[in-house]
Amino acid sequence: MSFASLGLSEPILKAVSDQGYQTPSPIQLQAIPAILSGKDVMAAAQTGTGKTAGFTLPLLHRLSSGTPAKANQVRALVLTPTRELAAQVADSVTKYGSNLSLRSTVVFGGVKINPQMMKLRRGNDILVATPGRLLDLYNQNAVRFNQLEVLVLDEADRMLDMGFIRDIKKIISFLPKQRQNLLFSATFSKEIRTLAKGLVHQPVEISVSPPNSTVESVDQRIHPVDKNKKSALLCHLINDNQWHQVLVFSRTKHGANKLVRQLEAVGLNAAAIHGNKSQAARTKALANFKAGKVQVLVATDIAARGIDIDKLPYVINYDLPNIPEDYVHRIGRTGRASESGHAISLVCADEFPYLADIEHLIGKLLPRELISGFEPVHNLPESSLDRRPPKAKKPKKPKVGHKDGQRSGDVAQGHKVGRRANSRNKRRGNN
Ligand code: AMP
């Protein structure tokens, strides 16, 4: 199947071939015809699947006809959870729309609002935005939605995780009722389905791969190590293997800063991106990393969301994430678009519960490899995928009226689910 057979116009096909894309990815194969038909779409797809082109290409096609956007008006609105993702989606719009005369712009917080107001004034066919800044701009009459035709929610699960639900609902209340709605999310949780109910109408539902299957193209391993040896091990690995471009995840902002100082102390070129850094500093660090000027980029989970770096070869988990789904998001930064990649986790004994949660989520045990000179003093316990609680001993005289087998099974299941959910909520609260 080729891009041409999907019904996209010549200028778009040319832009796609200029990018070197030869065949549509599975999400593109399904989403492009559905979006071109004008239907609402609900798609389960992670970053790395080609989802951005999956909605951008048909969006550009649709907007190439019809009345261009008038002053302050917007014809298609793409909402994203983070500034980085907004900037990336906007880049994709520019790339894929390079042979069209459509106008687009991007707005997000952390930078001056005035230049954004100026760009909105001329009217835009596509506006990419993060929710908070968009509301500010709307409240200052800088943007109007009378001409709005399409709403895209990108990474909707992240938007809910980050507490944007009220902002999103408010924004939706400003939009014309008659419009096409496209909802993209890595997972379809109960919360997303509830949001979708009030948003999409008779949607085409697309699911390209089970949430964790992109993990398959990534070579994953762990190096058990003591906590106080982690930074020395990381330096050793980078130098020994001559890694030139490494994305390292840290659980905390403070930890990211500290690690950058430790890497710099041994002469490595490193930078951190996290929520306490200004937008300008984050953009610069990312650009330098992409250009090969920064060898090691240390990121927290939120800051790294949606970062798209072509063929990133190595992702290192300096700390394991305490939310197991974040592990899958993290390693999705490598082995993208059918390239193979490496995800290496440095795991100390304290992190064993996180490791067990991750292995349970991805349904496999991660291979372990000790690095000579860094063998841990505090042993990392052996893991197992079988996390059932030990079987309760059968009482000798079962009480009359109970079906034992079924009852103990119910209790065990309830206990397991409840414990996982409780511990996760507790950890989220600690973040
Ligand atoms: P996304 O999932 O939108 O973040 O895209 C992941 C990566 O795949 C980006 O670097 C895109 O440039 C690339 N990509 C998107 N579509 C294709 C395609 N059909 N063929 C090859 N690469 C693609």
Short mmCIF file of C-alpha atoms and ligand atoms in Angstrom, two decimals:
data_model
loop_
_atom_site.label_atom_id
_atom_site.label_comp_id
_atom_site.label_asym_id
_atom_site.label_seq_id
_atom_site.Cartn_x
_atom_site.Cartn_y
_atom_site.Cartn_z
CA MET A 1 0.00 0.00 0.00
CA SER A 2 1.41 3.42 -0.96
CA PHE A 3 0.69 6.95 0.29
CA ALA A 4 -0.70 7.79 -3.18
CA SER A 5 -3.45 5.17 -2.84
CA LEU A 6 -4.72 6.79 0.37
CA GLY A 7 -6.21 9.74 -1.54
CA LEU A 8 -3.81 12.50 -0.48
CA SER A 9 -3.10 15.38 -2.89
CA GLU A 10 0.10 15.74 -4.95
CA PRO A 11 1.72 18.56 -2.89
CA ILE A 12 1.31 16.44 0.26
CA LEU A 13 2.62 13.29 -1.42
CA LYS A 14 5.66 15.23 -2.56
CA ALA A 15 6.36 16.48 0.99
CA VAL A 16 6.01 12.92 2.30
CA SER A 17 8.44 11.55 -0.25
CA ASP A 18 10.86 14.43 0.52
CA GLN A 19 10.88 13.09 4.09
CA GLY A 20 11.97 9.73 2.70
CA TYR A 21 8.81 7.89 3.82
CA GLN A 22 8.10 5.06 1.42
CA THR A 23 5.12 3.26 2.90
CA PRO A 24 2.48 4.41 5.36
CA SER A 25 2.80 3.04 8.88
CA PRO A 26 -0.12 0.94 10.22
CA ILE A 27 -1.69 3.90 12.06
CA GLN A 28 -1.40 6.02 8.92
CA LEU A 29 -3.00 3.30 6.80
CA GLN A 30 -6.06 3.32 9.03
CA ALA A 31 -6.26 6.91 10.19
CA ILE A 32 -5.69 8.76 6.92
CA PRO A 33 -8.72 7.38 4.98
CA ALA A 34 -10.94 7.66 8.09
CA ILE A 35 -9.99 11.31 8.66
CA LEU A 36 -10.31 12.14 4.96
CA SER A 37 -13.86 10.76 5.05
CA GLY A 38 -14.72 13.47 7.61
CA LYS A 39 -15.55 11.04 10.42
CA ASP A 40 -14.56 11.39 14.05
CA VAL A 41 -11.63 9.16 15.00
CA MET A 42 -10.46 7.62 18.24
CA ALA A 43 -7.00 6.13 17.86
CA ALA A 44 -4.87 4.20 20.32
CA ALA A 45 -1.30 4.86 19.26
CA GLN A 46 1.93 5.75 20.97
CA THR A 47 4.63 8.13 19.85
CA GLY A 48 6.95 6.35 17.47
CA THR A 49 4.12 4.84 15.43
CA GLY A 50 3.91 7.74 12.97
CA LYS A 51 0.70 9.08 14.50
CA THR A 52 1.64 12.74 13.94
CA ALA A 53 1.72 12.30 10.17
CA GLY A 54 -1.36 10.08 10.62
CA PHE A 55 -3.47 13.10 11.55
CA THR A 56 -1.44 15.95 10.04
CA LEU A 57 -1.47 14.71 6.44
CA PRO A 58 -5.27 14.33 6.11
CA LEU A 59 -5.75 17.55 8.08
CA LEU A 60 -3.62 19.45 5.56
CA HIS A 61 -5.52 17.79 2.71
CA ARG A 62 -8.89 18.83 4.14
CA LEU A 63 -7.81 22.40 4.86
CA SER A 64 -6.31 22.94 1.37
CA SER A 65 -9.84 23.57 0.16
CA GLY A 66 -12.40 25.87 1.75
CA THR A 67 -12.25 29.43 3.01
CA PRO A 68 -8.83 30.43 4.40
CA ALA A 69 -8.75 31.52 8.03
CA LYS A 70 -9.79 35.13 8.65
CA ALA A 71 -8.16 37.45 11.22
CA ASN A 72 -7.72 35.76 14.63
CA GLN A 73 -9.60 32.69 13.40
CA VAL A 74 -8.39 29.08 13.45
CA ARG A 75 -9.68 26.25 11.26
CA ALA A 76 -7.99 23.31 12.99
CA LEU A 77 -6.84 23.19 16.60
CA VAL A 78 -4.32 20.59 17.82
CA LEU A 79 -4.01 20.39 21.61
CA THR A 80 -0.96 18.72 23.13
CA PRO A 81 0.06 18.17 26.75
CA THR A 82 3.59 19.63 26.63
CA ARG A 83 5.46 22.48 25.01
CA GLU A 84 7.98 20.11 23.45
CA LEU A 85 5.28 18.04 21.81
CA ALA A 86 3.50 21.19 20.60
CA ALA A 87 6.72 22.42 18.99
CA GLN A 88 7.28 19.05 17.36
CA VAL A 89 3.77 18.74 15.97
CA ALA A 90 4.09 22.29 14.62
CA ASP A 91 7.36 21.31 12.92
CA SER A 92 5.61 18.36 11.31
CA VAL A 93 2.80 20.63 10.08
CA THR A 94 5.39 22.92 8.50
CA LYS A 95 7.30 20.02 6.92
CA TYR A 96 4.31 18.17 5.50
CA GLY A 97 2.62 21.41 4.43
CA SER A 98 5.70 22.86 2.74
CA ASN A 99 4.11 22.68 -0.74
CA LEU A 100 0.80 24.21 0.37
CA SER A 101 -0.07 27.82 1.14
CA LEU A 102 -1.70 27.13 4.51
CA ARG A 103 -0.86 29.14 7.59
CA SER A 104 0.01 27.53 10.89
CA THR A 105 1.44 28.57 14.22
CA VAL A 106 2.15 27.19 17.66
CA VAL A 107 1.49 28.65 21.12
CA PHE A 108 2.65 27.40 24.52
CA GLY A 109 3.49 28.81 27.92
CA GLY A 110 6.88 29.76 29.33
CA VAL A 111 7.65 32.24 26.56
CA LYS A 112 6.39 35.77 25.78
CA ILE A 113 2.75 36.01 24.82
CA ASN A 114 2.94 39.10 22.57
CA PRO A 115 4.67 37.51 19.57
CA GLN A 116 2.08 34.72 19.75
CA MET A 117 -0.74 37.29 19.69
CA MET A 118 0.77 38.86 16.58
CA LYS A 119 0.91 35.51 14.81
CA LEU A 120 -2.68 34.75 15.75
CA ARG A 121 -3.88 38.10 14.44
CA ARG A 122 -3.38 37.19 10.78
CA GLY A 123 -5.53 34.01 11.16
CA ASN A 124 -4.25 30.43 10.98
CA ASP A 125 -5.46 27.31 9.24
CA ILE A 126 -3.77 25.18 11.90
CA LEU A 127 -3.01 26.17 15.47
CA VAL A 128 -1.01 23.83 17.71
CA ALA A 129 -1.34 24.72 21.39
CA THR A 130 -0.94 23.65 24.98
CA PRO A 131 -4.18 24.17 26.94
CA GLY A 132 -3.11 26.78 29.53
CA ARG A 133 -1.60 29.29 27.13
CA LEU A 134 -4.46 28.83 24.68
CA LEU A 135 -6.96 29.80 27.39
CA ASP A 136 -4.89 32.90 28.24
CA LEU A 137 -4.92 33.91 24.59
CA TYR A 138 -8.63 33.24 24.23
CA ASN A 139 -9.38 35.34 27.31
CA GLN A 140 -7.43 38.19 25.74
CA ASN A 141 -9.47 37.91 22.53
CA ALA A 142 -6.36 36.92 20.57
CA VAL A 143 -7.97 33.81 19.10
CA ARG A 144 -11.47 33.04 17.81
CA PHE A 145 -13.05 29.75 16.83
CA ASN A 146 -16.03 30.68 14.59
CA GLN A 147 -14.29 29.07 11.61
CA LEU A 148 -13.10 25.98 13.49
CA GLU A 149 -13.57 22.74 11.51
CA VAL A 150 -11.36 20.17 13.26
CA LEU A 151 -10.22 19.52 16.83
CA VAL A 152 -7.31 17.14 17.52
CA LEU A 153 -6.42 15.99 21.04
CA ASP A 154 -2.93 14.51 20.91
CA GLU A 155 -1.69 12.29 23.76
CA ALA A 156 -5.01 12.70 25.53
CA ASP A 157 -3.99 10.27 28.29
CA ARG A 158 -1.05 12.52 29.18
CA MET A 159 -3.28 15.57 29.20
CA LEU A 160 -5.52 13.92 31.76
CA ASP A 161 -2.50 12.71 33.79
CA MET A 162 -1.21 16.27 33.87
CA GLY A 163 -4.51 17.63 35.14
CA PHE A 164 -5.68 19.44 31.99
CA ILE A 165 -9.20 18.02 31.98
CA ARG A 166 -10.92 21.26 33.10
CA ASP A 167 -8.95 23.37 30.64
CA ILE A 168 -9.81 20.98 27.83
CA LYS A 169 -13.51 21.01 28.66
CA LYS A 170 -13.48 24.79 28.80
CA ILE A 171 -11.77 25.03 25.41
CA ILE A 172 -14.24 22.57 23.89
CA SER A 173 -17.12 24.73 25.18
CA PHE A 174 -15.82 27.64 23.03
CA LEU A 175 -15.83 25.59 19.80
CA PRO A 176 -18.64 25.32 17.23
CA LYS A 177 -20.72 22.16 17.79
CA GLN A 178 -20.35 21.10 14.17
CA ARG A 179 -16.76 19.92 13.79
CA GLN A 180 -14.60 16.84 13.22
CA ASN A 181 -12.97 15.43 16.37
CA LEU A 182 -9.79 13.34 16.44
CA LEU A 183 -8.67 11.80 19.69
CA PHE A 184 -5.21 10.21 20.00
CA SER A 185 -4.10 8.45 23.13
CA ALA A 186 -1.49 5.83 24.03
CA THR A 187 -4.07 3.95 26.07
CA PHE A 188 -7.84 3.99 26.38
CA SER A 189 -8.42 4.08 30.09
CA LYS A 190 -11.83 4.54 31.70
CA GLU A 191 -11.09 8.26 32.07
CA ILE A 192 -10.29 8.65 28.37
CA ARG A 193 -13.47 6.82 27.41
CA THR A 194 -15.47 9.16 29.64
CA LEU A 195 -13.85 12.17 27.98
CA ALA A 196 -14.47 10.63 24.56
CA LYS A 197 -18.17 10.13 25.27
CA GLY A 198 -18.82 13.86 25.33
CA LEU A 199 -16.46 14.55 22.46
CA VAL A 200 -16.51 12.13 19.54
CA HIS A 201 -19.62 11.03 17.67
CA GLN A 202 -19.82 7.55 16.14
CA PRO A 203 -16.05 7.48 15.86
CA VAL A 204 -13.94 5.18 13.75
CA GLU A 205 -11.93 3.34 16.41
CA ILE A 206 -8.34 2.53 15.50
CA SER A 207 -5.85 0.55 17.49
CA VAL A 208 -2.58 -0.18 15.79
CA SER A 209 -0.82 -2.25 18.35
CA PRO A 210 -1.34 -3.21 21.93
CA PRO A 211 0.11 -0.46 24.10
CA ASN A 212 3.36 -2.24 24.83
CA SER A 213 4.24 -3.86 21.55
CA THR A 214 6.55 -1.07 20.31
CA VAL A 215 8.80 -2.35 23.06
CA GLU A 216 9.57 -5.37 20.86
CA SER A 217 12.01 -3.50 18.62
CA VAL A 218 14.06 -2.40 21.63
CA ASP A 219 16.88 -4.44 23.15
CA GLN A 220 16.23 -4.08 26.87
CA ARG A 221 18.58 -5.02 29.70
CA ILE A 222 19.36 -4.06 33.24
CA HIS A 223 22.64 -3.59 35.05
CA PRO A 224 22.23 -4.30 38.79
CA VAL A 225 24.38 -1.74 40.66
CA ASP A 226 24.55 -0.02 44.03
CA LYS A 227 22.95 3.39 44.20
CA ASN A 228 26.20 5.21 45.03
CA LYS A 229 27.95 3.65 42.00
CA LYS A 230 25.37 4.62 39.40
CA SER A 231 26.99 7.79 38.11
CA ALA A 232 30.42 6.11 37.88
CA LEU A 233 28.83 3.20 35.99
CA LEU A 234 27.07 5.56 33.61
CA CYS A 235 30.33 7.41 32.82
CA HIS A 236 32.07 4.06 32.36
CA LEU A 237 29.40 2.81 29.93
CA ILE A 238 29.38 6.03 27.90
CA ASN A 239 33.17 6.13 27.60
CA ASP A 240 33.74 2.42 27.17
CA ASN A 241 31.11 2.01 24.46
CA GLN A 242 31.77 5.43 22.91
CA TRP A 243 28.10 6.39 22.96
CA HIS A 244 27.67 9.68 21.15
CA GLN A 245 24.01 10.40 21.77
CA VAL A 246 22.45 9.17 24.98
CA LEU A 247 19.13 10.14 26.50
CA VAL A 248 19.17 9.52 30.25
CA PHE A 249 16.06 9.52 32.41
CA SER A 250 16.09 10.76 35.97
CA ARG A 251 13.10 10.51 38.27
CA THR A 252 13.59 13.95 39.81
CA LYS A 253 14.63 17.41 38.67
CA HIS A 254 17.20 17.62 41.46
CA GLY A 255 18.63 14.22 40.45
CA ALA A 256 18.88 15.38 36.82
CA ASN A 257 20.86 18.50 37.78
CA LYS A 258 23.16 16.53 40.05
CA LEU A 259 23.85 13.93 37.39
CA VAL A 260 24.69 16.62 34.81
CA ARG A 261 27.27 18.05 37.25
CA GLN A 262 28.76 14.58 37.77
CA LEU A 263 28.97 13.91 34.02
CA GLU A 264 30.52 17.30 33.37
CA ALA A 265 33.08 16.69 36.11
CA VAL A 266 34.51 13.80 34.05
CA GLY A 267 34.54 15.84 30.87
CA LEU A 268 31.29 14.67 29.25
CA ASN A 269 29.10 17.22 27.53
CA ALA A 270 25.71 17.00 29.26
CA ALA A 271 22.55 19.07 29.69
CA ALA A 272 19.32 18.65 31.64
CA ILE A 273 15.72 19.31 30.65
CA HIS A 274 13.00 19.43 33.26
CA GLY A 275 10.11 21.53 34.48
CA ASN A 276 12.26 24.04 36.39
CA LYS A 277 14.24 25.00 33.30
CA SER A 278 12.99 27.91 31.20
CA GLN A 279 11.43 27.08 27.85
CA ALA A 280 14.37 28.74 26.09
CA ALA A 281 16.86 26.57 28.02
CA ARG A 282 14.89 23.40 27.23
CA THR A 283 14.62 24.22 23.53
CA LYS A 284 18.34 25.02 23.36
CA ALA A 285 19.35 21.81 25.17
CA LEU A 286 17.18 19.72 22.87
CA ALA A 287 18.47 21.44 19.73
CA ASN A 288 22.09 20.98 20.85
CA PHE A 289 21.42 17.33 21.62
CA LYS A 290 19.83 16.77 18.21
CA ALA A 291 22.76 18.53 16.53
CA GLY A 292 25.26 16.32 18.37
CA LYS A 293 26.72 19.21 20.40
CA VAL A 294 25.40 17.75 23.65
CA GLN A 295 26.33 14.10 24.09
CA VAL A 296 24.16 13.26 27.10
CA LEU A 297 20.69 14.71 27.65
CA VAL A 298 19.28 14.08 31.12
CA ALA A 299 15.49 14.40 31.23
CA THR A 300 12.62 13.91 33.64
CA ASP A 301 9.55 12.02 32.41
CA ILE A 302 7.30 15.01 31.86
CA ALA A 303 9.95 17.04 30.03
CA ALA A 304 10.79 14.13 27.76
CA ARG A 305 7.19 13.42 26.77
CA GLY A 306 6.88 13.36 23.03
CA ILE A 307 10.51 14.18 22.30
CA ASP A 308 11.16 12.96 18.80
CA ILE A 309 14.74 12.38 17.86
CA ASP A 310 15.40 10.35 14.75
CA LYS A 311 17.01 6.98 15.38
CA LEU A 312 17.99 7.62 18.98
CA PRO A 313 20.25 4.62 19.67
CA TYR A 314 20.39 4.59 23.49
CA VAL A 315 17.99 5.32 26.29
CA ILE A 316 19.31 4.90 29.82
CA ASN A 317 17.10 4.68 32.87
CA TYR A 318 19.34 6.15 35.54
CA ASP A 319 16.44 5.68 37.93
CA LEU A 320 13.55 3.38 37.21
CA PRO A 321 10.26 5.27 36.95
CA ASN A 322 7.84 4.67 39.81
CA ILE A 323 4.90 4.54 37.37
CA PRO A 324 5.50 1.39 35.27
CA GLU A 325 3.75 2.83 32.18
CA ASP A 326 6.42 5.57 32.14
CA TYR A 327 9.02 2.87 31.45
CA VAL A 328 7.21 2.02 28.22
CA HIS A 329 6.97 5.70 27.30
CA ARG A 330 10.66 6.21 28.05
CA ILE A 331 11.95 3.35 25.97
CA GLY A 332 9.65 4.43 23.15
CA ARG A 333 12.28 7.14 22.53
CA THR A 334 14.57 4.53 21.01
CA GLY A 335 14.06 1.99 18.24
CA ARG A 336 11.63 4.35 16.54
CA ALA A 337 10.02 3.79 13.13
CA SER A 338 11.40 0.26 12.72
CA GLU A 339 14.99 1.07 13.78
CA SER A 340 16.32 -1.08 16.59
CA GLY A 341 17.42 0.59 19.80
CA HIS A 342 18.80 -0.13 23.24
CA ALA A 343 17.19 0.60 26.58
CA ILE A 344 19.47 0.07 29.55
CA SER A 345 18.37 0.45 33.15
CA LEU A 346 20.71 0.92 36.11
CA VAL A 347 18.84 -0.73 38.96
CA CYS A 348 19.72 -0.72 42.66
CA ALA A 349 18.23 -2.94 45.35
CA ASP A 350 15.82 -0.21 46.56
CA GLU A 351 14.21 -0.11 43.14
CA PHE A 352 13.21 -3.75 43.11
CA PRO A 353 9.47 -3.03 43.60
CA TYR A 354 9.53 -0.68 40.59
CA LEU A 355 11.34 -3.33 38.53
CA ALA A 356 8.76 -5.94 39.51
CA ASP A 357 5.90 -3.60 38.46
CA ILE A 358 7.57 -2.91 35.10
CA GLU A 359 8.25 -6.56 34.35
CA HIS A 360 4.69 -7.37 35.27
CA LEU A 361 3.37 -4.66 32.92
CA ILE A 362 5.48 -5.65 29.90
CA GLY A 363 4.94 -9.33 30.64
CA LYS A 364 8.57 -10.38 30.60
CA LEU A 365 11.64 -10.45 32.81
CA LEU A 366 14.40 -8.07 31.77
CA PRO A 367 17.77 -9.72 31.14
CA ARG A 368 20.36 -8.81 33.77
CA GLU A 369 24.04 -8.16 33.16
CA LEU A 370 26.62 -7.40 35.83
CA ILE A 371 29.37 -5.00 34.82
CA SER A 372 32.78 -5.96 36.10
CA GLY A 373 33.93 -3.58 38.84
CA PHE A 374 30.36 -2.46 39.53
CA GLU A 375 28.87 -5.62 41.06
CA PRO A 376 26.44 -4.52 43.76
CA VAL A 377 27.04 -5.12 47.45
CA HIS A 378 23.28 -4.85 48.04
CA ASN A 379 21.81 -7.65 45.99
CA LEU A 380 18.94 -7.03 43.62
CA PRO A 381 16.43 -9.79 44.43
CA GLU A 382 15.53 -12.25 41.68
CA SER A 383 12.24 -11.34 40.01
CA SER A 384 9.40 -13.52 38.88
CA LEU A 385 6.38 -12.83 36.72
CA ASP A 386 4.22 -14.94 39.00
CA ARG A 387 3.06 -12.45 41.60
CA ARG A 388 0.15 -14.43 42.94
CA PRO A 389 0.01 -14.40 46.70
CA PRO A 390 0.84 -17.76 48.25
CA LYS A 391 -2.11 -20.12 48.19
CA ALA A 392 -4.12 -20.06 51.39
CA LYS A 393 -4.10 -23.35 53.23
CA LYS A 394 -7.35 -25.21 52.89
CA PRO A 395 -9.18 -25.17 56.18
CA LYS A 396 -9.78 -28.68 57.41
CA LYS A 397 -13.43 -28.06 58.08
CA PRO A 398 -14.82 -25.65 55.51
CA LYS A 399 -17.67 -23.55 56.82
CA VAL A 400 -21.03 -24.59 55.50
CA GLY A 401 -22.40 -22.47 52.66
CA HIS A 402 -19.06 -21.19 51.14
CA LYS A 403 -17.60 -22.35 47.87
CA ASP A 404 -13.95 -22.26 48.93
CA GLY A 405 -12.11 -22.29 45.61
CA GLN A 406 -14.08 -19.43 44.09
CA ARG A 407 -14.01 -17.36 47.24
CA SER A 408 -10.27 -17.51 47.84
CA GLY A 409 -9.68 -16.72 44.14
CA ASP A 410 -11.83 -13.58 44.40
CA VAL A 411 -10.05 -12.41 47.50
CA ALA A 412 -6.61 -12.95 45.99
CA GLN A 413 -7.50 -11.02 42.85
CA GLY A 414 -9.07 -8.14 44.76
CA HIS A 415 -6.07 -7.88 47.02
CA LYS A 416 -3.62 -7.75 44.14
CA VAL A 417 -5.42 -5.10 42.13
CA GLY A 418 -6.10 -2.98 45.20
CA ARG A 419 -2.52 -3.12 46.36
CA ARG A 420 -1.10 -2.13 42.98
CA ALA A 421 -3.52 0.75 42.60
CA ASN A 422 -2.92 1.97 46.14
CA SER A 423 0.83 1.90 45.90
CA ARG A 424 0.71 3.66 42.54
CA ASN A 425 -1.51 6.43 43.86
CA LYS A 426 0.76 6.86 46.81
CA ARG A 427 3.81 7.12 44.55
CA ARG A 428 2.15 9.62 42.23
CA GLY A 429 1.36 11.73 45.27
CA ASN A 430 5.00 11.65 46.31
CA ASN A 431 6.26 12.97 42.99
P1 AMP B 1 5.45 9.94 15.64
O1 AMP B 1 4.87 8.65 16.12
O2 AMP B 1 4.46 10.79 14.96
O3 AMP B 1 6.17 10.66 16.76
O4 AMP B 1 6.56 9.61 14.52
C1 AMP B 1 7.70 8.87 14.80
C2 AMP B 1 8.79 8.99 13.76
O5 AMP B 1 8.46 8.26 12.59
C3 AMP B 1 9.07 10.41 13.27
O6 AMP B 1 10.47 10.60 13.31
C4 AMP B 1 8.58 10.46 11.84
O7 AMP B 1 9.38 11.31 11.07
C5 AMP B 1 8.72 9.01 11.41
N1 AMP B 1 7.72 8.57 10.41
C6 AMP B 1 6.40 8.89 10.38
N2 AMP B 1 5.77 8.27 9.37
C7 AMP B 1 6.71 7.53 8.73
C8 AMP B 1 6.67 6.65 7.60
N3 AMP B 1 5.54 6.39 6.94
N4 AMP B 1 7.82 6.05 7.23
C9 AMP B 1 8.97 6.28 7.93
N5 AMP B 1 9.08 7.09 9.00
C10 AMP B 1 7.95 7.71 9.40
#
